[in-house]
Coordinates of C-alpha atoms in Angstrom, one line a residue:
M14 CA 190.8 177.8 -92.1
S15 CA 191.9 175.5 -89.4
N16 CA 191.7 171.7 -89.8
S17 CA 191.4 171.0 -86.0
V18 CA 188.3 169.5 -84.6
T19 CA 186.7 169.4 -81.2
P20 CA 188.1 166.5 -79.1
F21 CA 185.6 163.5 -79.2
H22 CA 184.1 162.3 -75.9
P23 CA 182.3 158.9 -75.8
S24 CA 179.5 160.2 -73.6
A25 CA 178.4 162.5 -76.5
L26 CA 176.8 159.4 -78.1
N27 CA 174.5 158.9 -75.1
N28 CA 174.1 162.1 -73.2
P29 CA 174.4 165.3 -75.2
H30 CA 174.0 167.4 -72.1
G31 CA 176.2 165.6 -69.6
T32 CA 179.5 164.0 -69.3
G33 CA 180.6 160.4 -69.0
D34 CA 181.7 161.1 -65.5
Q35 CA 178.3 162.2 -64.5
Q36 CA 176.7 159.2 -66.0
T37 CA 179.2 156.9 -64.3
K38 CA 178.5 158.6 -60.9
A39 CA 174.8 158.2 -61.4
A40 CA 175.2 154.5 -62.1
L41 CA 177.5 154.2 -59.1
V42 CA 174.8 155.7 -56.8
E43 CA 172.1 153.4 -58.3
C44 CA 173.9 150.1 -58.6
G45 CA 177.3 150.3 -56.8
D46 CA 180.7 149.8 -58.3
G47 CA 179.5 146.9 -60.4
G48 CA 176.7 148.9 -61.9
A49 CA 179.1 151.8 -62.7
L50 CA 181.3 149.4 -64.6
T51 CA 178.4 148.0 -66.5
A52 CA 177.1 151.4 -67.4
Q53 CA 180.6 152.5 -68.6
R54 CA 181.0 149.3 -70.6
G55 CA 177.5 149.9 -72.2
T56 CA 178.6 153.4 -73.2
W57 CA 181.7 152.1 -75.1
I58 CA 179.6 149.4 -76.7
N59 CA 177.1 152.0 -78.0
M60 CA 179.9 154.1 -79.3
A61 CA 181.4 151.1 -81.2
R62 CA 178.0 150.2 -82.7
A63 CA 177.1 153.8 -83.7
P64 CA 177.0 154.3 -87.5
P65 CA 179.6 156.6 -89.0
A66 CA 178.3 160.1 -89.0
T67 CA 179.8 163.6 -89.3
N68 CA 177.7 165.0 -86.5
A69 CA 178.9 162.8 -83.7
F70 CA 179.7 165.8 -81.5
P71 CA 178.3 167.4 -78.4
N72 CA 175.4 168.8 -80.5
S73 CA 174.7 165.4 -82.0
S74 CA 171.1 164.4 -82.9
F75 CA 171.5 160.9 -81.5
Q76 CA 168.9 160.1 -78.8
P77 CA 170.3 159.2 -75.3
T78 CA 170.6 155.5 -74.6
A79 CA 169.8 154.4 -71.1
P80 CA 172.4 152.3 -69.4
P81 CA 171.7 148.6 -68.8
P82 CA 170.0 147.6 -65.6
C83 CA 171.9 146.8 -62.5
P84 CA 173.2 143.3 -62.3
G85 CA 170.8 141.0 -60.4
A86 CA 167.9 143.4 -60.5
S87 CA 164.5 142.9 -62.2
N88 CA 163.5 145.7 -64.5
G89 CA 166.2 147.9 -63.1
S90 CA 165.1 147.8 -59.4
L91 CA 165.2 145.4 -56.5
P92 CA 161.8 144.0 -55.3
G93 CA 160.4 146.3 -52.6
L94 CA 159.5 145.2 -49.1
D95 CA 155.8 145.3 -48.3
V96 CA 156.1 147.3 -45.1
P97 CA 152.5 146.8 -43.8
Y98 CA 152.7 143.1 -44.3
F99 CA 156.2 142.9 -42.7
L100 CA 155.0 144.8 -39.6
T101 CA 151.8 142.9 -39.2
E102 CA 153.6 139.6 -39.5
T103 CA 156.1 140.7 -36.9
I104 CA 153.4 141.7 -34.4
T105 CA 151.7 138.4 -35.0
A106 CA 155.0 136.5 -34.4
V107 CA 155.6 138.4 -31.2
L108 CA 152.1 137.7 -29.9
S109 CA 152.4 134.0 -30.8
V110 CA 155.7 133.5 -29.2
A111 CA 154.8 135.5 -26.0
G112 CA 151.4 134.0 -25.5
N113 CA 152.4 130.4 -26.1
L114 CA 155.6 130.6 -24.2
F115 CA 153.6 131.9 -21.2
I116 CA 151.4 128.8 -21.5
C117 CA 154.3 126.4 -21.4
T118 CA 155.9 128.3 -18.5
V119 CA 152.8 128.2 -16.3
I120 CA 152.0 124.5 -17.1
L121 CA 155.5 123.3 -16.5
R122 CA 155.8 125.2 -13.3
D123 CA 152.6 123.9 -11.8
R124 CA 152.7 120.2 -10.8
K125 CA 148.9 119.8 -10.8
L126 CA 148.7 121.1 -14.3
R127 CA 151.5 118.9 -15.5
A128 CA 149.7 115.9 -14.2
V129 CA 146.6 116.5 -16.4
V130 CA 146.8 114.7 -19.7
T131 CA 144.8 117.4 -21.5
N132 CA 147.6 119.9 -20.8
H133 CA 150.1 117.6 -22.6
F134 CA 148.2 118.4 -25.8
L135 CA 148.0 122.1 -24.9
V136 CA 151.8 122.2 -24.4
S137 CA 152.3 120.4 -27.8
L138 CA 150.0 122.9 -29.5
A139 CA 151.8 125.8 -27.7
V140 CA 155.2 124.5 -28.9
A141 CA 153.9 124.3 -32.5
D142 CA 152.5 127.9 -32.3
I143 CA 155.8 129.1 -30.8
L144 CA 157.6 127.7 -33.8
V145 CA 155.1 129.3 -36.1
G146 CA 155.9 132.7 -34.6
A147 CA 159.6 132.2 -34.3
V148 CA 160.4 130.3 -37.5
A149 CA 157.5 130.0 -39.9
I150 CA 156.5 133.7 -40.0
P151 CA 160.1 134.9 -40.6
C152 CA 160.4 132.3 -43.4
A153 CA 157.2 133.7 -44.9
Q154 CA 158.6 137.3 -44.6
M155 CA 161.8 136.2 -46.4
A156 CA 159.8 134.5 -49.1
D157 CA 157.7 137.6 -49.7
A158 CA 161.0 139.5 -50.3
G159 CA 162.2 136.8 -52.6
L160 CA 165.0 135.6 -50.3
P161 CA 167.2 133.6 -50.5
R162 CA 168.2 134.2 -54.1
G163 CA 170.1 131.9 -56.3
R164 CA 169.8 129.0 -53.8
P165 CA 166.6 127.1 -54.8
T166 CA 167.3 124.1 -52.5
L167 CA 167.6 126.3 -49.5
C168 CA 164.5 128.2 -50.5
L169 CA 162.5 125.0 -50.8
L170 CA 163.8 123.8 -47.4
M171 CA 162.7 127.1 -45.9
L172 CA 159.2 126.9 -47.4
C173 CA 158.9 123.3 -46.2
T174 CA 159.7 124.4 -42.7
L175 CA 156.9 126.9 -42.9
L176 CA 154.5 124.1 -44.0
I177 CA 155.6 121.7 -41.2
F178 CA 155.0 124.1 -38.3
T179 CA 151.7 125.4 -39.5
Q180 CA 150.5 121.8 -40.2
A181 CA 151.7 120.8 -36.7
S182 CA 149.5 123.5 -35.2
V183 CA 146.5 122.2 -37.1
F184 CA 147.1 118.7 -35.9
G185 CA 147.4 120.0 -32.4
L186 CA 143.9 121.5 -32.6
L187 CA 142.6 118.2 -33.9
A188 CA 144.3 116.2 -31.1
I189 CA 142.7 118.3 -28.5
A190 CA 139.3 117.7 -30.1
V191 CA 139.8 114.0 -30.1
E192 CA 141.0 114.0 -26.4
R193 CA 137.9 116.1 -25.4
Y194 CA 135.6 113.6 -27.3
I195 CA 137.1 110.6 -25.4
S196 CA 136.9 112.5 -22.1
I197 CA 133.2 113.3 -22.4
L198 CA 131.7 110.4 -24.3
K199 CA 133.9 107.6 -23.0
P200 CA 134.8 108.6 -19.5
F201 CA 135.3 105.1 -18.2
Q202 CA 137.7 104.2 -21.0
Y203 CA 139.5 107.6 -20.7
P204 CA 142.2 106.5 -18.2
S205 CA 143.3 103.6 -20.4
L206 CA 142.9 105.3 -23.8
M207 CA 144.5 108.6 -22.7
S208 CA 147.2 107.5 -20.4
P209 CA 150.3 109.7 -20.3
Q210 CA 152.2 107.2 -22.4
N211 CA 149.4 107.1 -25.0
S212 CA 149.1 110.9 -25.1
L213 CA 152.8 111.3 -25.7
L214 CA 152.5 108.7 -28.5
V215 CA 149.7 110.6 -30.1
I216 CA 151.6 113.9 -29.9
L217 CA 154.7 112.3 -31.4
S218 CA 152.7 110.8 -34.2
S219 CA 151.1 114.1 -35.1
W220 CA 154.5 115.8 -35.3
V221 CA 155.9 113.0 -37.5
L222 CA 152.9 113.2 -39.8
A223 CA 153.1 117.0 -40.0
T224 CA 156.8 116.7 -40.8
F225 CA 156.1 114.2 -43.6
I226 CA 153.4 116.3 -45.1
G227 CA 155.5 119.5 -44.9
T228 CA 158.6 117.9 -46.6
L229 CA 156.7 116.4 -49.6
P230 CA 157.7 119.4 -51.8
L231 CA 161.3 118.7 -50.8
M232 CA 160.9 115.1 -51.9
G233 CA 160.0 116.2 -55.5
W234 CA 156.4 117.5 -55.4
H235 CA 157.4 121.1 -56.5
K236 CA 157.5 123.2 -59.6
P237 CA 160.7 123.5 -61.7
F238 CA 163.1 126.0 -60.2
P239 CA 162.3 129.5 -61.6
P240 CA 165.0 131.1 -63.8
D241 CA 165.0 134.4 -61.8
S242 CA 166.2 132.5 -58.7
Q243 CA 163.8 134.5 -56.4
C244 CA 162.4 132.5 -53.5
K245 CA 158.6 132.9 -54.0
F246 CA 156.1 130.5 -52.5
N247 CA 153.9 130.2 -55.6
A248 CA 157.0 129.8 -57.8
F249 CA 158.1 126.7 -56.0
I250 CA 155.1 125.0 -54.4
E251 CA 152.8 123.1 -56.8
D252 CA 149.2 124.4 -56.9
T253 CA 148.0 120.8 -56.9
F254 CA 149.8 120.1 -53.7
E255 CA 148.5 123.3 -52.1
V256 CA 144.9 122.7 -53.1
Y257 CA 144.2 119.0 -53.5
F258 CA 146.4 117.7 -50.7
K259 CA 147.1 120.5 -48.3
F260 CA 143.6 122.1 -48.4
V261 CA 141.3 119.1 -48.9
A262 CA 143.2 116.4 -47.1
C263 CA 145.0 118.4 -44.4
M264 CA 142.6 121.2 -43.7
L265 CA 139.0 120.3 -44.7
V266 CA 139.3 116.8 -43.3
P267 CA 140.5 118.0 -39.8
L268 CA 137.8 120.7 -39.8
A269 CA 135.1 118.1 -40.7
I270 CA 136.3 115.8 -37.9
M271 CA 136.3 118.7 -35.4
L272 CA 132.8 119.6 -36.4
V273 CA 131.6 116.0 -35.8
L274 CA 133.5 115.6 -32.6
Y275 CA 132.4 118.9 -31.1
G276 CA 128.8 118.2 -32.2
H277 CA 128.8 115.0 -30.3
I278 CA 130.4 116.7 -27.3
F279 CA 127.7 119.4 -27.3
L280 CA 124.8 116.9 -27.4
E281 CA 126.3 114.8 -24.6
A282 CA 127.2 117.8 -22.5
K283 CA 123.7 119.2 -23.0
R284 CA 122.2 115.9 -21.8
Q285 CA 124.4 115.9 -18.7
I286 CA 123.6 119.5 -17.9
R287 CA 119.8 118.7 -18.0
K288 CA 120.4 115.5 -16.0
V289 CA 122.2 117.3 -13.2
A290 CA 119.6 120.1 -13.2
E291 CA 116.8 117.5 -12.7
R292 CA 118.4 116.4 -9.4
E293 CA 118.3 119.9 -8.0
V294 CA 115.2 119.8 -5.9
E295 CA 115.8 122.9 -3.8
V296 CA 115.2 125.3 -6.8
S297 CA 112.0 126.0 -8.7
R298 CA 111.4 124.6 -12.2
Q299 CA 111.7 128.0 -13.8
A300 CA 115.0 128.7 -12.1
R301 CA 116.3 125.3 -13.1
R302 CA 115.3 125.8 -16.7
R303 CA 117.0 129.2 -16.7
R304 CA 120.2 127.7 -15.3
V305 CA 120.2 124.9 -17.9
L306 CA 119.7 127.3 -20.8
H307 CA 122.5 129.5 -19.5
K308 CA 125.0 126.6 -19.3
E309 CA 124.0 125.4 -22.7
L310 CA 124.5 128.8 -24.2
R311 CA 127.9 129.1 -22.7
L312 CA 128.8 125.6 -24.0
A313 CA 127.6 126.5 -27.5
T314 CA 129.5 129.8 -27.4
S315 CA 132.8 128.0 -26.6
L316 CA 132.2 125.5 -29.4
F317 CA 131.4 128.3 -31.8
I318 CA 134.6 130.2 -30.8
I319 CA 136.8 127.2 -31.4
L320 CA 135.4 126.3 -34.8
F321 CA 134.9 129.8 -36.0
C322 CA 138.5 130.9 -35.2
F323 CA 139.9 127.8 -36.9
A324 CA 137.8 128.2 -40.0
F325 CA 138.1 132.0 -40.2
C326 CA 141.9 131.9 -40.0
W327 CA 142.6 129.1 -42.4
L328 CA 139.9 128.9 -45.0
P329 CA 140.4 132.3 -46.8
L330 CA 144.0 131.5 -47.8
H331 CA 143.0 128.1 -49.2
V332 CA 140.0 129.5 -51.0
I333 CA 142.3 131.9 -52.8
N334 CA 144.8 129.1 -53.6
T335 CA 141.9 127.1 -55.1
L336 CA 140.7 130.1 -57.1
Q337 CA 144.2 130.6 -58.5
L338 CA 144.3 126.9 -59.6
V339 CA 140.8 126.9 -61.1
C340 CA 141.1 130.3 -62.7
P341 CA 144.8 131.2 -63.3
G342 CA 143.8 134.4 -65.2
C343 CA 141.5 135.8 -62.5
P344 CA 143.1 138.9 -60.9
I345 CA 143.6 138.6 -57.2
P346 CA 145.0 141.7 -55.4
S347 CA 148.4 141.1 -53.8
P348 CA 147.3 142.8 -50.6
L349 CA 144.4 140.4 -50.2
V350 CA 146.7 137.4 -50.6
L351 CA 149.1 138.8 -48.0
A352 CA 146.2 139.5 -45.6
T353 CA 145.0 135.9 -45.8
I354 CA 148.6 134.7 -45.1
V355 CA 148.7 136.9 -42.0
L356 CA 145.3 135.6 -40.9
S357 CA 146.4 132.0 -41.1
H358 CA 149.4 132.8 -39.0
A359 CA 147.2 134.7 -36.5
N360 CA 145.6 131.5 -35.5
S361 CA 148.7 130.7 -33.6
A362 CA 148.3 133.9 -31.5
I363 CA 144.6 133.2 -31.0
N364 CA 144.9 129.6 -29.7
P365 CA 146.2 130.6 -26.3
V366 CA 143.2 132.8 -25.6
V367 CA 140.7 130.2 -26.9
Y368 CA 142.2 127.1 -25.3
V369 CA 143.8 128.3 -22.1
F370 CA 142.9 131.7 -20.9
R371 CA 139.2 130.6 -20.6
M372 CA 140.2 127.8 -18.2
R373 CA 139.6 128.5 -14.6
S374 CA 142.3 126.2 -13.4
F375 CA 144.8 127.8 -15.7
R376 CA 143.8 131.3 -14.5
Q377 CA 144.3 130.3 -10.9
A378 CA 147.8 128.9 -11.8
F379 CA 148.5 132.2 -13.6
T380 CA 147.6 134.3 -10.6
A381 CA 149.7 132.1 -8.4
T382 CA 152.7 132.4 -10.7
F383 CA 152.3 136.1 -11.5
P384 CA 150.5 137.5 -8.5
C385 CA 151.2 141.1 -9.4
T386 CA 149.5 140.9 -12.8
W387 CA 145.9 140.8 -11.5
H388 CA 144.0 143.0 -9.1
P389 CA 140.4 142.1 -8.2
L390 CA 137.7 144.6 -8.8
P391 CA 136.7 146.6 -5.7
G392 CA 133.8 144.9 -4.0
S393 CA 134.0 141.7 -6.0
A394 CA 133.1 138.6 -4.2
P395 CA 135.6 135.7 -4.5
S396 CA 132.7 133.2 -4.3
K397 CA 131.0 134.8 -7.3
F398 CA 133.9 135.5 -9.5
S399 CA 136.9 133.5 -10.6
A400 CA 140.5 134.6 -10.7
S401 CA 139.9 136.8 -13.8
G402 CA 137.3 138.9 -12.0
L403 CA 135.0 138.4 -15.0
T404 CA 134.1 134.8 -15.4
P405 CA 131.7 132.9 -13.1
S406 CA 133.6 130.4 -11.0
N407 CA 131.0 127.6 -11.4
R408 CA 132.2 126.9 -14.9
L409 CA 133.4 123.4 -15.6
E410 CA 137.1 123.0 -16.3
L411 CA 138.9 121.7 -19.3
A412 CA 141.8 120.6 -17.1
S413 CA 139.6 118.0 -15.6
H414 CA 138.6 115.1 -17.9
N415 CA 135.0 115.5 -16.7
S416 CA 134.7 119.0 -18.3
P417 CA 133.5 119.4 -21.9
L418 CA 135.4 122.4 -23.3
P419 CA 137.5 125.4 -22.5
G420 CA 135.5 128.1 -20.9
K421 CA 133.3 125.7 -19.1

């Protein structure tokens, strides 16, 4: 009877059907060289801790022990990228940058448009929306992927950049509402109140205020840095800041001001429309009434579009943030949260359509700058239709301070 035994292999403790080389190769594929070393080290540790037994051979009854997770991974895997969210945000960013860059190009190339104070606010709004698409949205995409890792200060700076540009876009919308209010209800004081110097001062003040609000978390109003070192928005930004300050003070207050201002604008424009109609003696009373109602309907439609787009894009995200603060245990689907984030960013792509493309003066400048991009419909009369071929040319213009709103 021979006293020799079968040579002992360490992998027999963990994998009775495979070899240590196979286990190391699997770890190398999954985690790289560092993961392979970790897996091999875990194998020898398990071998050292194994209780003495006589059956520690290839047919051993010990259960396989899984290798430790890859270094730096959570639960053995890296956080996955939400592909639909990433693609949707990318499309939104491209549309925001392209549309608003087009606005800046046309206004800056047209001397008449540059001379109108209203367009100064439109350029400021367009610049804010360009930065939302070019900087804020990529920052949101990186935060969704948990990047950058292990650098909490850089992560917080990135999140503050996102807050600055989105808040600057909101203040841009509010500044336009204030300028329109002064234009319609205080036309005689408009040249002094909204001189080019004063308009630039208002624009600069709105950017300074947006920067201050966006950097408050960087000044200390943030949560303790999470131990996993992943850059997540909710892991860094305080819920109280997002709800009580950002939502109530920086979102609901501008929305309420816009509602009041546009309400006064609508009432004043309605009065002016009727006053002008009463002076038209060459048309019948029925035709005059029909024309007044048509203009009032178009004015109400423009007001509704402006306020609806603003509220529709921004309120869902802040409502969810408020719900998370009031009811931390309430389940909120992650796709729903991401959809509201995309919707808030989409406001930067919608602004060019609402505030500029409905302006007749801007459309005329557009066709003069890019003459090959528009072809009139066959048989359309220039006196009846404007440059777009669709909008009546007798609309009032936002570019003139006597006009009530875009689309008029």
